[in-house]
XYZ file of C-alpha atoms in Angstrom:
538
model
C 13.906 -1.622 -24.410
C 14.102 2.377 -23.429
C 14.142 2.910 -19.835
C 12.326 5.708 -18.085
C 14.263 8.490 -17.268
C 13.346 9.239 -13.708
C 14.557 12.312 -11.050
C 16.207 11.450 -8.151
C 14.157 10.261 -4.944
C 14.672 12.117 -1.942
C 15.239 10.804 1.590
C 11.939 11.439 3.459
C 13.733 13.457 5.653
C 14.766 15.832 3.564
C 11.215 15.954 1.896
C 9.520 18.968 4.042
C 6.903 20.863 3.637
C 9.201 23.144 2.127
C 11.727 21.312 0.218
C 9.387 21.177 -2.810
C 8.592 25.268 -4.603
C 5.384 25.247 -5.618
C 3.399 26.743 -8.012
C 1.132 29.649 -6.252
C -2.408 28.208 -6.017
C -5.558 29.595 -4.263
C -6.409 28.216 -0.758
C -8.887 24.716 -0.886
C -12.712 26.069 -0.952
C -14.744 24.800 1.784
C -15.038 21.139 1.259
C -12.182 20.840 -0.928
C -9.293 18.693 -0.245
C -6.225 20.819 1.031
C -3.697 18.310 -0.250
C -0.872 19.040 -2.293
C 0.742 16.147 -4.517
C 3.828 15.667 -6.677
C 2.647 15.034 -9.994
C 4.565 12.479 -11.956
C 3.863 14.980 -15.461
C 4.170 18.255 -14.276
C 7.121 16.829 -11.947
C 5.954 19.753 -9.452
C 3.416 19.484 -6.666
C 0.169 20.952 -6.695
C -3.229 20.852 -5.558
C -5.753 18.112 -5.591
C -8.264 20.309 -5.452
C -11.044 20.901 -7.309
C -11.686 17.550 -7.892
C -13.500 16.436 -10.656
C -16.542 15.562 -8.625
C -16.901 18.036 -5.164
C -16.796 16.204 -2.611
C -15.701 12.838 -3.812
C -11.976 11.934 -4.715
C -11.025 9.560 -7.555
C -8.422 7.549 -7.769
C -7.250 4.223 -9.664
C -4.571 2.098 -8.399
C -2.645 -0.472 -10.495
C -3.286 -3.590 -8.531
C -1.795 -7.216 -8.973
C -0.642 -9.415 -11.772
C -1.479 -12.627 -10.332
C 1.121 -14.852 -11.166
C 3.118 -15.737 -7.815
C 2.680 -14.674 -3.844
C 2.835 -11.134 -3.050
C 6.695 -10.476 -2.122
C 6.700 -7.076 0.150
C 7.606 -5.173 -2.322
C 4.491 -5.766 -4.126
C 2.546 -4.168 -1.073
C 4.199 -0.374 -0.863
C 1.840 0.826 -3.242
C -1.000 -1.041 -1.659
C -0.222 0.968 1.309
C 0.946 3.837 0.102
C -2.763 4.554 -1.099
C -3.994 3.076 1.757
C -2.217 6.024 3.568
C -3.572 8.769 1.134
C -6.770 7.139 1.442
C -7.266 7.143 4.491
C -5.648 11.080 4.543
C -8.679 11.932 2.190
C -11.319 10.576 4.194
C -9.921 12.330 7.379
C -10.398 15.500 5.326
C -13.602 14.319 4.757
C -13.504 13.554 1.498
C -14.948 10.539 -0.168
C -12.635 8.334 -1.455
C -13.645 5.701 -4.183
C -10.568 3.424 -5.330
C -10.742 1.150 -7.505
C -7.567 -1.136 -7.880
C -7.478 -4.519 -10.374
C -6.024 -7.085 -10.867
C -4.620 -8.325 -13.202
C -6.078 -12.429 -13.751
C -5.068 -13.256 -17.491
C -0.916 -12.496 -19.007
C 1.385 -14.067 -20.772
C 3.260 -14.372 -17.306
C 0.035 -16.088 -16.084
C -0.600 -18.379 -18.973
C 3.537 -19.176 -19.471
C 4.053 -20.501 -15.278
C 0.273 -22.303 -15.005
C 1.521 -24.041 -17.814
C 4.737 -25.017 -16.307
C 3.862 -26.107 -13.147
C 3.903 -29.084 -12.235
C 1.406 -30.886 -12.650
C 0.233 -28.242 -14.738
C -2.729 -25.919 -13.346
C -5.498 -24.535 -15.371
C -4.183 -20.719 -16.596
C -7.645 -18.945 -13.836
C -7.374 -21.572 -10.804
C -3.461 -20.553 -10.777
C -4.578 -16.545 -10.890
C -7.211 -17.566 -8.303
C -4.959 -19.182 -5.707
C -2.122 -15.509 -6.500
C -5.323 -13.266 -6.027
C -6.315 -14.653 -2.872
C -3.073 -14.561 -1.592
C -2.500 -11.190 -2.381
C -6.385 -9.943 -0.206
C -4.779 -12.388 3.240
C -1.559 -9.893 2.755
C -3.462 -6.842 2.391
C -5.362 -7.957 5.502
C -2.950 -8.584 7.350
C -1.128 -5.615 6.826
C -4.234 -3.083 7.743
C -4.999 -2.385 3.961
C -8.315 -1.625 3.515
C -9.911 -2.842 0.942
C -10.813 -0.885 -2.747
C -14.266 0.520 -3.424
C -14.702 -1.966 -5.808
C -11.854 -4.797 -7.231
C -12.554 -5.082 -10.715
C -11.059 -8.445 -12.388
C -9.667 -8.027 -15.892
C -11.671 -11.385 -17.446
C -14.583 -9.558 -16.155
C -14.809 -6.831 -18.611
C -13.275 -8.044 -21.980
C -16.743 -6.294 -23.741
C -15.533 -3.297 -22.369
C -11.631 -3.412 -23.725
C -13.647 -5.078 -26.403
C -16.075 -1.682 -27.116
C -12.479 0.255 -26.415
C -10.383 -1.129 -28.912
C -13.338 -1.245 -31.910
C -13.619 2.508 -30.889
C -10.117 3.682 -31.245
C -10.041 1.328 -34.614
C -13.142 3.968 -35.540
C -10.710 6.720 -34.127
C -7.792 5.552 -36.815
C -5.662 4.837 -33.713
C -5.629 1.292 -34.162
C -5.105 -1.468 -36.632
C -5.831 -5.242 -37.298
C -2.519 -7.110 -38.372
C -2.906 -9.769 -41.071
C -2.790 -12.256 -37.827
C -5.141 -11.219 -36.200
C -3.884 -8.971 -33.717
C -5.164 -5.094 -32.865
C -2.616 -2.295 -32.421
C -2.015 0.790 -30.999
C -0.137 3.638 -33.801
C 1.968 5.671 -31.539
C 2.537 8.258 -34.590
C -1.276 8.488 -34.950
C -1.234 10.698 -31.026
C 1.090 13.680 -30.679
C 1.136 13.921 -27.563
C 2.413 9.642 -27.206
C 5.526 9.845 -24.406
C 3.745 13.338 -22.203
C 3.252 10.880 -19.104
C 7.734 10.354 -19.325
C 8.472 12.782 -20.944
C 9.735 10.897 -23.289
C 10.562 11.325 -27.459
C 8.953 8.900 -30.196
C 12.012 9.178 -31.830
C 14.241 8.231 -29.034
C 11.778 4.498 -28.110
C 13.000 1.704 -29.994
C 9.837 -0.157 -28.590
C 6.843 0.346 -25.877
C 6.317 -2.941 -24.679
C 7.493 -4.554 -21.884
C 10.105 -7.061 -22.187
C 7.791 -9.509 -20.948
C 4.883 -8.878 -23.481
C 7.206 -9.399 -26.401
C 7.019 -12.252 -29.220
C 7.437 -13.156 -32.804
C 4.203 -13.143 -33.901
C 3.064 -10.322 -31.270
C 5.810 -8.466 -33.390
C 4.844 -9.798 -36.833
C 2.285 -7.838 -38.348
C 3.299 -4.456 -36.653
C 3.556 -1.422 -39.297
C 6.352 0.378 -36.469
C 8.575 -1.500 -34.137
C 7.427 0.688 -31.862
C 3.509 -0.068 -31.592
C 1.738 -1.559 -28.614
C -0.501 -4.566 -29.320
C -4.154 -4.635 -28.084
C -5.630 -7.200 -28.373
C -3.272 -10.618 -29.552
C -4.861 -13.692 -31.687
C -5.563 -16.765 -30.122
C -3.207 -19.111 -30.218
C -2.963 -22.594 -30.928
C -0.062 -23.432 -27.792
C -2.969 -21.143 -25.323
C -5.156 -23.026 -23.546
C -8.627 -22.619 -25.544
C -10.596 -20.960 -22.951
C -7.938 -18.661 -22.789
C -9.232 -16.509 -25.657
C -12.544 -14.393 -26.507
C -14.842 -13.679 -29.441
C -13.870 -10.293 -31.073
C -15.411 -8.896 -34.395
C -11.693 -8.703 -35.451
C -11.235 -12.111 -34.532
C -11.117 -14.693 -31.357
C -7.833 -13.530 -28.739
C -7.458 -11.878 -25.449
C -6.572 -8.262 -24.343
C -3.245 -6.938 -24.420
C -1.741 -5.905 -21.097
C -2.624 -1.691 -21.044
C -6.324 -2.542 -22.585
C -7.907 -3.123 -19.001
C -6.729 0.248 -17.383
C -7.651 1.931 -19.616
C -11.323 -0.667 -20.278
C -12.077 -0.662 -15.954
C -11.538 3.670 -14.688
C -14.018 4.552 -17.494
C -15.955 1.597 -16.269
C -16.159 2.551 -12.420
C -14.332 6.090 -12.358
C -15.864 7.820 -15.670
C -13.795 8.815 -18.869
C -11.868 11.752 -16.352
C -10.846 10.908 -13.160
C -8.543 12.927 -10.438
C -5.569 10.451 -9.677
C -3.648 7.738 -10.679
C -1.576 5.890 -8.776
C 1.151 2.401 -8.973
C 5.280 2.074 -8.272
C 7.281 3.970 -10.260
C 8.121 1.122 -12.313
C 4.855 1.187 -13.754
C 5.675 4.922 -15.486
C 6.959 3.797 -18.708
C 5.603 1.338 -21.276
C 2.539 0.474 -18.918
C 1.357 4.168 -17.696
C 1.783 6.062 -21.035
C 0.117 3.285 -23.072
C -2.931 3.438 -20.812
C -3.011 7.087 -21.145
C -2.807 6.626 -24.721
C -5.289 4.304 -25.794
C -7.657 6.721 -23.147
C -6.839 9.881 -24.615
C -7.145 8.021 -28.362
C -10.384 6.889 -27.282
C -11.586 10.911 -26.577
C -11.847 10.497 -22.552
C -9.795 12.971 -20.173
C -8.333 9.961 -18.439
C -6.195 11.129 -15.229
C -5.800 14.712 -14.223
C -2.920 13.548 -11.651
C -0.174 10.745 -11.548
C 1.153 9.991 -8.098
C 3.742 6.663 -8.431
C 5.305 5.196 -5.203
C 8.974 4.450 -5.154
C 10.208 0.479 -4.865
C 11.466 -1.506 -2.252
C 15.153 -2.404 -2.417
C 17.151 -5.055 -0.666
C 21.028 -3.933 -1.033
C 20.237 -1.214 -3.262
C 18.592 -3.286 -6.049
C 14.724 -3.127 -6.635
C 12.986 -5.521 -5.584
C 11.852 -8.203 -8.407
C 11.655 -11.887 -8.496
C 14.138 -11.685 -11.903
C 16.945 -11.065 -9.103
C 16.158 -13.182 -6.931
C 15.503 -11.807 -3.548
C 12.203 -11.459 -3.456
C 11.124 -11.764 0.387
C 6.859 -13.339 0.604
C 4.822 -11.657 2.392
C 3.368 -15.517 3.905
C 7.011 -15.948 4.823
C 7.815 -12.670 6.569
C 4.941 -12.555 8.742
C 5.971 -15.810 10.225
C 9.035 -13.873 11.948
C 7.583 -10.351 12.104
C 4.139 -8.370 13.450
C 2.465 -7.638 10.800
C 2.324 -3.851 11.858
C 6.582 -3.796 12.053
C 6.130 -4.741 8.027
C 3.665 -2.346 7.593
C 5.504 0.597 9.653
C 8.655 0.054 7.683
C 7.260 0.384 4.682
C 4.638 3.096 5.839
C 5.946 5.958 7.255
C 8.754 6.470 4.688
C 7.003 9.315 1.999
C 6.127 7.748 -1.401
C 8.027 8.939 -3.638
C 11.390 7.476 -1.347
C 13.305 4.107 -1.669
C 12.176 1.590 0.930
C 15.553 -0.043 1.889
C 14.591 -3.829 3.471
C 17.288 -4.896 5.427
C 17.028 -6.517 8.720
C 18.587 -3.055 10.504
C 15.333 -1.702 9.188
C 12.960 -4.122 10.447
C 14.910 -3.640 13.383
C 14.172 -0.514 13.811
C 10.768 -0.848 12.899
C 10.149 -3.318 15.827
C 11.880 -0.787 18.588
C 9.135 2.262 17.292
C 5.860 -0.221 17.236
C 7.034 -1.342 20.627
C 7.498 2.199 21.272
C 4.654 3.224 20.234
C 2.259 -0.450 21.096
C 3.631 -0.045 24.738
C 2.519 4.028 25.516
C -1.173 3.068 23.959
C -1.469 -0.454 26.250
C 0.329 1.366 29.423
C -2.411 4.351 28.848
C -5.092 1.605 28.168
C -3.937 -0.043 31.824
C -3.795 2.633 33.576
C -7.529 4.183 32.972
C -9.134 0.043 32.905
C -11.020 0.046 35.705
C -13.136 -2.652 34.786
C -15.970 -0.096 33.485
C -15.400 1.766 30.481
C -12.073 1.934 29.357
C -11.665 6.456 27.840
C -8.693 5.440 26.393
C -10.240 2.649 24.538
C -12.181 4.965 22.325
C -13.797 3.587 18.974
C -12.524 4.410 15.665
C -15.211 6.474 14.289
C -14.543 8.719 17.705
C -10.796 9.209 17.422
C -10.859 9.824 13.739
C -12.725 12.810 14.706
C -10.513 14.415 17.183
C -8.466 17.701 16.378
C -4.695 16.585 15.100
C -2.254 18.742 15.321
C -1.815 22.067 12.539
C 1.870 20.234 12.143
C 0.719 17.481 11.474
C -2.297 18.912 9.233
C 0.405 20.622 6.906
C 2.861 18.257 6.876
C 0.068 15.834 5.659
C -1.500 18.216 3.294
C 2.560 19.282 1.438
C 2.406 15.522 -0.760
C 1.758 13.412 2.047
C 5.291 14.521 4.211
C 5.806 11.670 6.705
C 8.651 12.671 7.613
C 7.496 15.642 9.250
C 3.862 13.971 10.602
C 6.267 11.663 12.214
C 8.060 14.724 13.916
C 4.711 15.228 15.064
C 3.790 11.221 16.399
C 7.657 11.074 18.324
C 7.121 14.457 20.243
C 3.441 13.073 21.337
C 5.010 9.630 22.009
C 7.753 11.728 24.461
C 5.043 14.121 26.387
C 2.880 10.576 26.895
C 5.577 8.547 28.435
C 6.461 11.844 30.597
C 2.110 12.149 31.214
C 2.593 8.749 32.210
C 5.477 8.485 34.450
C 3.603 11.229 36.524
C 0.087 9.333 36.884
C 2.555 6.274 38.348
C 3.941 8.217 40.124
C 0.698 9.560 42.200
C -2.045 7.124 41.300
C -4.380 9.048 43.384
C -6.375 11.448 40.859
C -6.987 15.047 41.767
C -10.428 16.727 42.126
C -9.515 19.156 39.685
C -9.865 17.151 36.191
C -7.138 19.791 34.649
C -4.194 19.043 36.798
C -5.002 14.873 36.874
C -1.922 13.251 35.944
C -4.567 10.487 34.388
C -6.439 13.091 32.791
C -3.011 14.261 30.957
C -2.665 10.477 30.195
C -6.242 9.552 28.080
C -6.000 12.908 25.943
C -2.547 12.393 25.343
C -3.118 8.559 24.041
C -6.172 9.885 22.370
C -3.882 12.242 19.935
C -1.198 9.929 19.749
C -3.887 7.364 18.800
C -5.330 9.760 15.959
C -2.421 10.434 14.719
C -1.863 6.582 14.013
C -4.960 6.020 12.856
C -3.874 8.277 9.668
C -1.074 6.100 9.481
C -2.863 2.647 9.886
C -1.144 2.359 13.468
C -3.945 3.020 15.780
C -2.982 0.147 18.576
C -6.085 0.166 19.974
C -7.802 -0.245 16.064
C -7.870 -3.979 14.650
C -5.968 -5.769 12.517
C -3.453 -4.878 15.793
C -6.213 -4.505 18.723
C -6.079 -8.133 19.146
C -2.137 -8.894 18.924
C -1.613 -5.802 21.709
C -3.902 -6.574 24.163
C -3.222 -9.960 24.276
C -1.451 -9.792 27.190
C -3.769 -7.516 29.199
C -5.720 -10.614 31.059
C -8.855 -12.860 30.309
C -11.231 -9.640 28.986
C -9.081 -10.674 25.769
C -8.356 -13.944 25.553
C -11.152 -15.296 27.858
C -9.922 -18.895 29.832
C -6.680 -20.230 28.314
C -5.378 -15.894 28.135
C -5.892 -15.574 31.767
C -4.307 -19.290 32.449
C -1.251 -17.987 30.671
C -1.090 -14.954 31.936
C -1.221 -16.500 35.295
C 1.760 -18.543 34.401
C 3.318 -16.055 32.413
C 3.204 -13.823 35.913
C 4.894 -16.376 38.245
C 7.845 -16.235 36.449
C 7.554 -11.590 36.341
C 6.968 -12.260 40.075
C 10.127 -14.771 40.216
C 11.810 -12.306 38.346
C 11.497 -9.738 40.493
C 12.325 -11.307 43.476
C 15.768 -12.454 41.793
C 16.362 -8.266 40.324
C 15.404 -7.160 43.986
C 17.799 -9.301 45.593
C 20.212 -7.777 42.545
C 20.447 -11.983 41.565
C 21.155 -10.839 37.577
C 22.017 -13.581 36.469
C 18.099 -15.773 37.333
C 16.652 -11.905 36.244
C 18.416 -12.652 32.835
C 17.250 -16.271 32.765
C 14.527 -16.064 33.167
C 13.431 -13.232 30.920
C 14.818 -15.379 28.540
C 13.102 -18.046 28.795
C 9.810 -16.087 28.120
C 11.449 -14.497 25.012
C 12.189 -17.810 23.558
C 8.598 -18.379 24.367
C 7.076 -15.178 22.537
C 6.087 -13.091 25.453
C 7.932 -9.971 25.279
C 8.629 -8.270 29.266
C 8.780 -5.006 29.432
C 9.441 -3.125 31.889
C 7.926 0.186 33.696
C 8.499 2.001 36.659
C 5.019 0.775 37.733
C 5.948 -2.915 37.428
C 7.284 -5.292 34.107
C 4.336 -5.771 31.223
C 3.949 -8.423 28.865
C 2.426 -9.379 25.902
C 2.762 -12.097 23.303
C 6.151 -11.825 20.300
C-alpha cells in the first residue's frame, strides 16, 4: 500500500513566528480572525480569513472510530483542536466544531463478534464511545458543537452515493458494492501531492477484503457502499436503491460535514495519519458531488513512544483510564497540549515528569496567590472564567498564537509571567500589610499577575481555577472546598506539617524528611514557601 509522503516535522521550539516564510497577505479586516495556519495542501502558513461566513469559523474534525478503549494518542487531535477553538473564541469568533463518531466499520464488526461472549456491534460501539467521552472530559476537552454518529446519517450517505452515481464518479459492481472511480476526478491526489499512477490502492489496509476487491474496475478505486454479507449481523446493513449494505469508511465524513457545515467550510482537521487515504478520499467524494468542501486542511502529528507511532498494532498503547490512575489529568493535558500541533510528542516517563513539575509550578503559584487573597470575602484572584477571558493578553502571546498556534512562543510568555508572579508573591509575603497606594501595593501586583497567568493558561485549557482542574487545585485550601471531611483532613495533615516545621527548625532533617515521605505515600503533595508549607492532593 502506498504511504503518504510527508514533510519533516520541526520541534516546537523551532516553530517560531518567523520560521516559515509566508506569502504576503492583507491585514485581517475588523471582525475577521487574525490567525494564520499551516495548510497541509498548500504546505504553507496561510491566513484563515476571510471565513466562509463572517464571524463564524466552521471546523470538521475526524473523531473516534469506537472499536476499543481510547489511548493517549487518540487525545492529541482533541486537545490540539480544543486549543484552536479556544483561541478563535478568545478573538471574538463563533466556532461551530463538528467531531464525528464512527460507530460502524469493519473493525467494530470484527472485534464485537470475536469477544467472549460475542457482543452486539452497536453495544460494543456505544461502550467505547462512552469511554472516549469520559477521556475527553477528564482532559478538559470541551464538547463539540455537534457530535454526530455515522449510523445516524445513513440517508445522507445514500443521497451522496446516488449523486456520485448520477455524476459519473461512481459505479455499481456485480455484487452490489458501489465504488468511486478515482480516474473520473482529474484532481485526485492533490491533497497529499500524489500521482494516481504511482498508487497501488486507495484503500486502508483494514478496509481491504476479497469481497470488496472482486468487482472493482480498477484496484485503485475505493468503496462507497459495501454489499451486505451473510457473515455479518443482519442489523449492520441498510436498504439502498442499489442493494442492502453499509457505508464505506470515508463516506460518512463527506455527508456529515455538508449536513452540519454546508457545502464549503473553513477547516478540516485530524491526525496526520488520516491524510491518505481517508482525507484524500473524502475530498474526492465531496468534489465529485460538486461541493467546495474544506478551504483549509490542518493536521496534527502523532504521539510516539521511543520514536514509534502509538498504535494498538505496535502493542505500546497507553489507555487513558489507566494513565489517569497514575497521573493528574492536567499533567497529561499539559504534556500533549503545550507542544506545537505539527510536532511529534514523545510520550515517556521523562516527558510526564517534566509536565508534572511544570504543572506544580503553575498551579502552585496560582494557589499561593489565591491563598494570599483568601480573607473570607470575594477573592479577586478567583475571578470567574468569563471575566478572565476578557483580560488583555500580552502582544507577544497574541502574536505567537496568531502565527500557526506557535505554542513555543506562547509558553515563553507564560514562563515570564510565572516568574514575575513568583517575585510578586515573595514581595507580598515579605510585606503582609497593604499600602494605601494601590499602585505600590505588592498584593495588587499579585492579583494582576495571577489573573494574567490565568488568562494565558485558559487559552491552553489549563487555568488552574477553572473546571475540571479547580477542585483538585483547591483541595488543600480547607473546609470551604471540601466540607467537613476536607476540614478534618486538613487538620490531620496540618498536624504533620507543624511537626515537620518543628523538626526543620531543630535541624532534625531525617525526621522532617520522614514526615514528608509519609504524606507523599498518602497522596499528599507538600510545597514549601517563604510563608510556610502548603499541601494539596496528588
